[in-house]
Each structure stands twice: as structure tokens, then as C-alpha cells.
Short mmCIF file of C-alpha atoms and ligand atoms in Angstrom, two decimals:
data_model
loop_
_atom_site.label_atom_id
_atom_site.label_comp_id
_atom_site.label_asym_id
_atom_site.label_seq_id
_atom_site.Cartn_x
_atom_site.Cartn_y
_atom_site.Cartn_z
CA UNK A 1 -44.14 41.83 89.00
CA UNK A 2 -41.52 41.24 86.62
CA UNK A 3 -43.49 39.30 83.71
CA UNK A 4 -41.62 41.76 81.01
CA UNK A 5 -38.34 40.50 79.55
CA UNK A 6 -37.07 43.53 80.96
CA UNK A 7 -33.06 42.71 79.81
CA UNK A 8 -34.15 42.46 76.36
CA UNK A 9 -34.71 46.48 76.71
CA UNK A 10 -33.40 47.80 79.85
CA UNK A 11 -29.72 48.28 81.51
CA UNK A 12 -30.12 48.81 85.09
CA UNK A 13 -27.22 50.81 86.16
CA UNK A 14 -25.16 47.85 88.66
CA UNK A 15 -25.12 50.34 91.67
CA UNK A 16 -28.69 50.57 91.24
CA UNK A 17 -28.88 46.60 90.56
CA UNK A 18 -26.81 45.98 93.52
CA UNK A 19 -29.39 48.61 95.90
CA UNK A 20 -31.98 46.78 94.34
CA UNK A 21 -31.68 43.36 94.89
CA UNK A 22 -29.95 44.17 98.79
CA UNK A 23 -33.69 45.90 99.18
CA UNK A 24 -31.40 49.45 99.64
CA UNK A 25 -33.52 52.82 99.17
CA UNK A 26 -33.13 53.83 95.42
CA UNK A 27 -34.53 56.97 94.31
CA UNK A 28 -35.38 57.35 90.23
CA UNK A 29 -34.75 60.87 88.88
CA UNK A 30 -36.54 62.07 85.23
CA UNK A 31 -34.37 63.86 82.70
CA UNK A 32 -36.77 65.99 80.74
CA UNK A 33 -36.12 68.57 83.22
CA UNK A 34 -32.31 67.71 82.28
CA UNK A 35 -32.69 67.96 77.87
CA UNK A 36 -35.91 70.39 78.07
CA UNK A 37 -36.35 72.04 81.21
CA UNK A 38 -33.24 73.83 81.98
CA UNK A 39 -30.47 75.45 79.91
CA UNK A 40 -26.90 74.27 79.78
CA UNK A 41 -24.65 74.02 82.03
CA UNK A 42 -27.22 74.78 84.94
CA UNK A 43 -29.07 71.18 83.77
CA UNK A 44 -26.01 69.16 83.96
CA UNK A 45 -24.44 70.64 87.35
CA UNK A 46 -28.36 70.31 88.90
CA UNK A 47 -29.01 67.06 87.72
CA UNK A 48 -24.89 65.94 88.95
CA UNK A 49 -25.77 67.49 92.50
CA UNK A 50 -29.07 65.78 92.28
CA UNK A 51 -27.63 62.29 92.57
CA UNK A 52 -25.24 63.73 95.09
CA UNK A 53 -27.77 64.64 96.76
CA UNK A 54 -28.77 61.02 97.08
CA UNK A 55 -25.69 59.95 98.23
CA UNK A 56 -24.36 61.64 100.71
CA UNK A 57 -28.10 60.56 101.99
CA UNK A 58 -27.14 56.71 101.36
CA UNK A 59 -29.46 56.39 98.47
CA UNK A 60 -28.52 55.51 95.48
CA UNK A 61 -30.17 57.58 92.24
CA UNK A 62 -31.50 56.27 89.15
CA UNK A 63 -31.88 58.89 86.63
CA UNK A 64 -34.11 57.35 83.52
CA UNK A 65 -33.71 58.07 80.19
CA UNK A 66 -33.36 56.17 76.75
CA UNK A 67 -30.56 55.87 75.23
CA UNK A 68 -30.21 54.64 71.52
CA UNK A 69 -32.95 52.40 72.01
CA UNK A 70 -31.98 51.39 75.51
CA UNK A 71 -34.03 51.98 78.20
CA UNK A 72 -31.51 53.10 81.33
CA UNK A 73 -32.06 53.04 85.08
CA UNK A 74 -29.45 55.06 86.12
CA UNK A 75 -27.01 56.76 83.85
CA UNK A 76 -22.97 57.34 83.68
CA UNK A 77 -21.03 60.54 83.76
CA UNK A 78 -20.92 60.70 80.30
CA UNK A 79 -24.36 59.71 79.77
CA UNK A 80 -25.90 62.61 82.04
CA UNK A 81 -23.77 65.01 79.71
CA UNK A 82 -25.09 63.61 76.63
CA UNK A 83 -28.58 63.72 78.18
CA UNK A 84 -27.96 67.52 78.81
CA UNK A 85 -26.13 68.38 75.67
CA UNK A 86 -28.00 66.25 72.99
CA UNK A 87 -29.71 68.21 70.11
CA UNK A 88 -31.57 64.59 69.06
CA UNK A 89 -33.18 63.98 72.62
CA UNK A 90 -36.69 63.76 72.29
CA UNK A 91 -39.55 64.61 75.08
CA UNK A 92 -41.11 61.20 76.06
CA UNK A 93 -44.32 60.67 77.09
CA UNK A 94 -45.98 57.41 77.21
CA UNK A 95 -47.65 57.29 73.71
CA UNK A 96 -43.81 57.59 72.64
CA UNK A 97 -41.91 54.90 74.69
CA UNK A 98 -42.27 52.01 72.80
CA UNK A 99 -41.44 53.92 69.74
CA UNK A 100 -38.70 55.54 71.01
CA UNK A 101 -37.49 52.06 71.98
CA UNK A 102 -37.92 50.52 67.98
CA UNK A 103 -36.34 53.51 66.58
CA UNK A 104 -33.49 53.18 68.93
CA UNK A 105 -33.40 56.66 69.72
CA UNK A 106 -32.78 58.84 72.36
CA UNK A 107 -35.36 60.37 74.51
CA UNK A 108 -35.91 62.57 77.90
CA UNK A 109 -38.39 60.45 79.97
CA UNK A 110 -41.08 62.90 81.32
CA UNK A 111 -42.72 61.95 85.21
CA UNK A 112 -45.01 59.75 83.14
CA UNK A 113 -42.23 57.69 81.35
CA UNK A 114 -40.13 57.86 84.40
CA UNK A 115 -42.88 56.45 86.60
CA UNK A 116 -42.95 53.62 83.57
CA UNK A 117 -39.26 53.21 83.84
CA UNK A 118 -39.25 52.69 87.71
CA UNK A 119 -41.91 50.37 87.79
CA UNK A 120 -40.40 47.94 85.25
CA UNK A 121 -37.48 48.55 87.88
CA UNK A 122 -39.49 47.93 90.59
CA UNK A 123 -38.07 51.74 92.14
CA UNK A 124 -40.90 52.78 94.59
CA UNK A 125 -40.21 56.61 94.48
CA UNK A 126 -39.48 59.31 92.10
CA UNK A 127 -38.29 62.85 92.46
CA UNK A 128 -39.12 65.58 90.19
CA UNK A 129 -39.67 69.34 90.19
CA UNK A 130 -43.27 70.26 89.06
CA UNK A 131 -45.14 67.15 87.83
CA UNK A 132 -47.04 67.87 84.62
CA UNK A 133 -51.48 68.39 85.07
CA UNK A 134 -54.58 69.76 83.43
CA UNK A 135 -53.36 72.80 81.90
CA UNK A 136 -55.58 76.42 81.91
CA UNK A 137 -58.25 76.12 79.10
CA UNK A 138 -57.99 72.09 79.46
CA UNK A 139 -61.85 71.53 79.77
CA UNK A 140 -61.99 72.73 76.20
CA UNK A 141 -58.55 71.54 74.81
CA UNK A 142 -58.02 68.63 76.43
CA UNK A 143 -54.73 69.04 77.31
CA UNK A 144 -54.37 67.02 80.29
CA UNK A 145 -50.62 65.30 80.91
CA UNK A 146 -50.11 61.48 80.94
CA UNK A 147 -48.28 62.48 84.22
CA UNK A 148 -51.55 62.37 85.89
CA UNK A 149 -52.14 58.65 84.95
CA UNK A 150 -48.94 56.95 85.03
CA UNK A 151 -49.24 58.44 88.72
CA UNK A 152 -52.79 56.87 89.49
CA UNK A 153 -51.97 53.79 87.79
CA UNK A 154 -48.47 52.93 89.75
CA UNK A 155 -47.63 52.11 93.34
CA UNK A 156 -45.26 55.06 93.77
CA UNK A 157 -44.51 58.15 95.40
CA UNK A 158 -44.14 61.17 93.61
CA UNK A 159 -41.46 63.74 95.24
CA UNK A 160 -42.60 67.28 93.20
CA UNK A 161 -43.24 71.37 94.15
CA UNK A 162 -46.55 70.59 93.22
CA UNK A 163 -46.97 72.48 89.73
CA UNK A 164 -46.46 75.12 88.09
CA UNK A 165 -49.13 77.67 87.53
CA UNK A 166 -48.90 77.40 83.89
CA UNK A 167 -51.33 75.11 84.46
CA UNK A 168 -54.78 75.09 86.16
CA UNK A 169 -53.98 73.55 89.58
CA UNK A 170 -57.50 73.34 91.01
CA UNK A 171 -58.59 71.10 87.38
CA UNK A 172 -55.36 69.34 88.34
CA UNK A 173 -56.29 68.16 91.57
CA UNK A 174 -60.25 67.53 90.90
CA UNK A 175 -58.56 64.84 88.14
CA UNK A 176 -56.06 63.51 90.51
CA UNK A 177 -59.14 63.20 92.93
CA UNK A 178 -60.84 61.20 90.71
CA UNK A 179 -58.28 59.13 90.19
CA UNK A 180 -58.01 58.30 93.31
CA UNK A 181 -54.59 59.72 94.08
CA UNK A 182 -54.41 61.35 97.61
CA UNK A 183 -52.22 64.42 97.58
CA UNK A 184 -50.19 64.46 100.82
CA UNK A 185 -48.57 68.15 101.76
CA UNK A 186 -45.22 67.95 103.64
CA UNK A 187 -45.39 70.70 106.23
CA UNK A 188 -48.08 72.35 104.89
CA UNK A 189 -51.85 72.30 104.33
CA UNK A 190 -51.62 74.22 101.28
CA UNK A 191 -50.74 73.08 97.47
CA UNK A 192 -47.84 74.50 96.80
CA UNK A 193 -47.40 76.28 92.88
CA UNK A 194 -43.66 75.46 92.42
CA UNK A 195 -42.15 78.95 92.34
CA UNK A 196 -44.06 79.79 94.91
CA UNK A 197 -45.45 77.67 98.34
CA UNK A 198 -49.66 78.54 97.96
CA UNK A 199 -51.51 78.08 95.11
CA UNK A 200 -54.56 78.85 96.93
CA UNK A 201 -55.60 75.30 96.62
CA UNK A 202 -55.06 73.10 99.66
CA UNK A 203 -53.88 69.45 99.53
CA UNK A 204 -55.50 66.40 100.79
CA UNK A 205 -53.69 65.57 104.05
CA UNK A 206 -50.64 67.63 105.64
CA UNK A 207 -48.09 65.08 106.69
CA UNK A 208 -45.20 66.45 108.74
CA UNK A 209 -42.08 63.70 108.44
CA UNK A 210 -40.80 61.18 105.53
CA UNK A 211 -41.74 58.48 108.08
CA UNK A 212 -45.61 59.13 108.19
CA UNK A 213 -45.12 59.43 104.23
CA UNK A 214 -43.50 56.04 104.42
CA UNK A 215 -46.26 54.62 106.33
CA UNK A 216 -48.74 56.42 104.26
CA UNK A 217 -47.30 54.43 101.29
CA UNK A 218 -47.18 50.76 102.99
CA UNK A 219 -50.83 51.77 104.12
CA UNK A 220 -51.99 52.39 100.94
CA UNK A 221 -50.94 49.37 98.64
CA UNK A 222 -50.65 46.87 101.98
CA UNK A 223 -54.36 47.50 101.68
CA UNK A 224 -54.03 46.37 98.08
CA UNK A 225 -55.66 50.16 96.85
CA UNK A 226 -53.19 50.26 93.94
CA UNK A 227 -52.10 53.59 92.48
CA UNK A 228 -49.83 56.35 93.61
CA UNK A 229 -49.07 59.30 95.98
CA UNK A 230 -48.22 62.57 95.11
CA UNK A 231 -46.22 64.31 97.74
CA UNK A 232 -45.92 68.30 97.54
CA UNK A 233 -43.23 69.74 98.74
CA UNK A 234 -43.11 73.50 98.91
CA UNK A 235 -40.09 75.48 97.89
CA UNK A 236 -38.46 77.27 100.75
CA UNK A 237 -39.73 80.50 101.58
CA UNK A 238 -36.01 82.03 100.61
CA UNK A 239 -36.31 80.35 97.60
CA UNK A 240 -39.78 81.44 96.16
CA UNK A 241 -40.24 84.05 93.94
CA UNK A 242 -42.63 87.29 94.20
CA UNK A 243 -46.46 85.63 93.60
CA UNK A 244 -47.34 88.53 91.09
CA UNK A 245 -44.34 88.38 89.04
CA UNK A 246 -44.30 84.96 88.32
CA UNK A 247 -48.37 85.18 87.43
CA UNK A 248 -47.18 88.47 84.84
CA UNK A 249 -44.42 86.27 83.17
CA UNK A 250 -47.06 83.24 83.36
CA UNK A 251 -50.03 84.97 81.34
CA UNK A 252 -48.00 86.48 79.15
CA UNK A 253 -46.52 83.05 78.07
CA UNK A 254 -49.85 81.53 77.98
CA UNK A 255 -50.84 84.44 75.96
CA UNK A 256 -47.29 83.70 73.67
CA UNK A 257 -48.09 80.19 73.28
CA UNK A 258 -51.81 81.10 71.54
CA UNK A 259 -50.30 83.17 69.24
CA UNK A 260 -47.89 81.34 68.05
CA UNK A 261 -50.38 78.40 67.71
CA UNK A 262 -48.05 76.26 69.60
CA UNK A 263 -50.03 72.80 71.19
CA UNK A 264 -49.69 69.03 72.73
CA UNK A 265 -45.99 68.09 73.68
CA UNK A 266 -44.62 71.33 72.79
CA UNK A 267 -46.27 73.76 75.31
CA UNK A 268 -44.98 73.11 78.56
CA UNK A 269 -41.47 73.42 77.01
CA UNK A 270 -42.18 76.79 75.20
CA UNK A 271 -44.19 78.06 78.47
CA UNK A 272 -40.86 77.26 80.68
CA UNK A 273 -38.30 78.77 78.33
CA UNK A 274 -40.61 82.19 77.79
CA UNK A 275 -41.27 82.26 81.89
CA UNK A 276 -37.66 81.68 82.29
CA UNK A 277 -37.01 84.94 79.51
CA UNK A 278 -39.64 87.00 81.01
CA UNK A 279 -38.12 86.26 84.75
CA UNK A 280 -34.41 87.05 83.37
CA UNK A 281 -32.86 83.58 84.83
CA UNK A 282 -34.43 84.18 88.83
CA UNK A 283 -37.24 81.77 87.83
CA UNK A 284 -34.23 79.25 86.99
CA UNK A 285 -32.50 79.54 90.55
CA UNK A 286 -35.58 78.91 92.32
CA UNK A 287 -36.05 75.91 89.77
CA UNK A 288 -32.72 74.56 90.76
CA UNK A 289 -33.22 75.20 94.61
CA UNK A 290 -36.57 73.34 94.82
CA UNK A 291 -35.14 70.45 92.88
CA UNK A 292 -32.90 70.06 95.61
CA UNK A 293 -35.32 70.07 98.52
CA UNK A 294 -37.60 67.57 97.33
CA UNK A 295 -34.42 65.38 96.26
CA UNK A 296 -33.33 65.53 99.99
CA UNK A 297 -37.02 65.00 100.94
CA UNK A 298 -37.81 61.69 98.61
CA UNK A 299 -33.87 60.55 99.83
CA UNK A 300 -35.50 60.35 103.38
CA UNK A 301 -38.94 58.90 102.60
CA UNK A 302 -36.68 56.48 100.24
CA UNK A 303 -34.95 55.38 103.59
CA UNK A 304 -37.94 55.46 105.95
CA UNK A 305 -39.90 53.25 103.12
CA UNK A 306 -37.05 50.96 103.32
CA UNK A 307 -36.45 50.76 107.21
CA UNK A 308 -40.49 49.86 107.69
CA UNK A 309 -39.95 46.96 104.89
N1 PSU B 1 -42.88 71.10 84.71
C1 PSU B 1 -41.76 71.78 85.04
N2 PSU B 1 -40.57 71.41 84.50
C2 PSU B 1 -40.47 70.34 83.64
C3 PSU B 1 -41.67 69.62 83.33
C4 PSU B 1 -42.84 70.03 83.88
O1 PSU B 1 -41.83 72.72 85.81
O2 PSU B 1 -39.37 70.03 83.17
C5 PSU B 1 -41.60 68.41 82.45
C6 PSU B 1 -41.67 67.13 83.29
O3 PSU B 1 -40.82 66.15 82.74
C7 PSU B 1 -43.12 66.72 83.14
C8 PSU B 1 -43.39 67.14 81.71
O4 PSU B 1 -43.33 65.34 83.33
O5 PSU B 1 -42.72 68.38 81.58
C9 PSU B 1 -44.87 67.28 81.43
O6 PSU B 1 -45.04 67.54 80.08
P1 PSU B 1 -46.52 67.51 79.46
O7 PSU B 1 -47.21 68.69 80.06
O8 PSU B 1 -46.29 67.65 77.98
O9 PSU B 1 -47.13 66.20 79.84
MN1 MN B 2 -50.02 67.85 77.12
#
């Protein structure tokens, strides 16, 4: 798998080197949600805990980013503060990675550049809050996120709270359907909508433990069906904010984001930051708590995938 001249562009963090080559679970982390999806210091001390998180669990984290040009799989002390402090950090999808790279500048990886990241790493899962989708109006606009295919087009497991409501969750699971992506639910039969654990969508398959989810994964590219797993995780029920609120502050937003002509890479940043306003800062503690519980979720799946090697 590793036909790139990976050195030439990437730094592998050596604890993550070391985990690596000893075939040790490894979890990778994104940082958009560190530079563009939470406020300072609340990104920094989440995305710290995060990789503690990991290891107190005996897995060691990889957050992704680039960094002046460098591609990194997992990042220092001083390079998670940068990530979260940074004025010159920009949102990376996949269209921007290679550019990113030339410029040698500094950019957030998104799911989709994250998934990139751990697959030139050869990192099996990857931990996020909401994964990006098919946002409302996206039949007409087209705005669908390159989350969606760097998921079907990877062998990896994708730890998220499903997604938020800010986009149109049942478009978002007809196109993960189609791409083939089954979408397992961990405890639950129902898709959960990030602040909140029902979307009134269901998922594909309830699973109940990280083991069956480990299987699940062997299963699936053993058989040589290539392409990822998204695993939804709902927040916990103390946790979860009021269903009607959250759907106010959402439309509203939406409504915002219209006016103000705001489109592509743009939106789901503006749409976070006004729900976050409109919400006055509860949206952000639920944000932080559900981080957490699919980080301790993917740490076990990360050491159940390993133990079935
Ligand atoms: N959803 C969130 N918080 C986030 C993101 C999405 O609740 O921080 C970020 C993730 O990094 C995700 C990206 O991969 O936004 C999707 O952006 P877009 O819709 O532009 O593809
Ligand atoms: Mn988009």
C-alpha cells in the first residue's frame, strides 16, 4: 500500500511510528474541529484531552494536520497550540491538499483530508465529531462534502455523532447508501443528529460492542469490498440538547447563511459559529462532551481491531 514516497511529504509522529510498525491500535484525530470548529481555549483543552483520552486507553493518537507544507501524523504540544491559535490555518478539503502541500502552508485537515492522511499512514480508524454530508437544499446546490467520498473510497472506520442537522441527514445517508458505505449504530437503531441522539432517520445495522464493530471491519475488506464504515455514536442522553432549540438556532443560521450569500467551504463554518451564538455556548459543551464519547468509543474498536489482527 505504500507506493507514495510518503517521507518526501509526511512526518509521522515516532510514538505513532513506533505503534505503527509494533501493529499497536493508533487512532487519527482531524483538526478542523480544532482551527474552525471550536473557539479558543475550549479547542485546545478538547483536542489535549482527546489524545488523553487515547492514552489512558493504550492507544496512541494521531492528530493530522499540515504544517508549513508538511503533512503530520500526529502533532507536538506546541504544534496542537499553533493548530488552535493560528490565524493562517486554512480548512482542507481534498481539492486543497496537494496545494496546501506546494505552498507549504498550513492547513486544518477536514474528515476527508484526515481520512487521506491516515491512509497514506496506513491508520485504520478515525474519530471525529459530526462528519460533513449533503447539506439542506443540496439537490439543487450541490453542496455535498468530500467527507462522503474519502469515506466510501478508504478502508476505514469513521468514529462520528452522526451529523449535524445543518445538513439534510436523510440526502446524507441515501448518498452514503449508494456508495456503498454501511452505517453501523452503536447502541442504537436510530441515526443520531449530533446534538441530539434521533434524527428520525435510522441507521443501517445497530451493533452493540467495539468488538462486533471490529469484526464488522475485518468482514468487510477480508471480503475484499473496499470502502469504509461509518459508525454513529449518539451523544449521551445528559449531554444532548433540547430537539427544538437546536432546530430554532439551526434554521435561523441556514436562513443567515442565504442572506449573507455565504457558499462552498465557508458554510459549515459560518453555520457552527451562528448555532453556537444563537445557543449562547450550551451547543459548545455538548460539542465537547460527544467528542469525548466517540474518542473513548473508536479507542476500543482501535484495540478490538487490533486484538482480532
Ligand atoms: N461538522 C461539525 N463540526 C466540524 C465539522 C463538521 O459539527 O468541525 C468540520 C469537519 O472537519 C468536517 C468538515 O469534515 O467540517 C466538513 O466541511 P464541509 O461541509 O465543507 O465539507
Ligand atoms: Mn461543501
Amino acid at each position: 500500500m505504500k507506493q507514495f514516497d510518503l517521507k518526501a511529504y509526511m512526518d509521522i509522529a515516532p510514538e505513532v511510528a513506533r505503534a505503527l510498525e509494533e501493529d499497536k491500535p493508533v487512532v487519527a484525530l482531524e483538526s478542523t474541529i480544532i482551527s474552525h470548529g471550536m473557539p479558543y481555549p475550549q479547542n485546545l483543552e478538547t483536542a489535549k484531552r482527546c489524545e488523553e483520552i487515547l492514552r489512558e486507553a493504550g492507544v496512541t493518537p494521531a492528530t493530522t494536520a499540515i504544517i508549513g507544507g508538511r503533512i503530520k501524523v500526529g502533532l507536538s504540544e506546541e504544534e496542537l497550540a499553533f493548530m488552535a491559535t493560528a490565524k493562517d490555518v486554512v480548512k482542507s478539503s481534498t481539492r486543497d491538499y496537494a496545494h496546501i502541500v506546494a505552498a507549504k502552508a498550513n492547513g486544518a485537515t477536514t474528515v476527508a483530508t484526515s481520512i487521506l492522511t491516515a491512509k497514506l499512514a496506513g491508520i485504520p480508524i478515525l474519530v471525529t465529531g459530526g462528519i460533513g454530508g449533503v447539506h439542506r437544499g443540496g439537490a439543487d446546490s450541490m453542496d455535498i462534502s468530500r467527507d462522503l467520498e474519502e469515506i466510501a473510497d478508504t478502508d476505514i472506520a469513521v468514529v462520528c455523532a452522526g451529523c449535524k442537522s445543518i445538513l439534510d441527514i436523510g440526502l446524507t445517508l441515501e448518498y452514503l447508501e449508494t456508495k456503498g458505505v454501511p452505517v453501523v449504530g452503536y447502541q442504537t437503531e436510530a441515526m443520531p443528529a449530533f446534538y441530539t441522539r434521533e434524527s428520525g432517520h435510522a441507521v443501517d445495522f445497530r451493533y452493540d460492542s467495539a468488538e462486533e464493530i471490529a469484526a464488522l471491519m475485518h468482514t468487510q475488506w477480508g471480503l475484499g469490498l473496499s470502502g469504509g464504515i461509518l459508525v454513529a455514536n449518539p451523544i449521551p442522553e445528559a449531554d444532548a440538547m433540547d430537539a427544538d432549540r437546536i432546530e430554532e438556532a439551526i434554521q435561523t443560521a441556514v436562513a443567515d447563511a442565504e442572506d449573507a450569500g455565504i457558499h462552498g467551504k465557508q458554510i459549515t463554518p459560518f453555520l457552527l459559529s451562528r448555532v453556537l451564538e444563537a445557543t449562547e455556548g450550551d451547543s459548545l459543551a455538548s460539542n465537547i462532551a460527544l467528542v469525548y464519547n466517540n474518542t473513548r468509543l473508536g479507542a476500543a474498536i482501535a484495540k478490538a481491531y487490533a486484538a482480532q489482527a
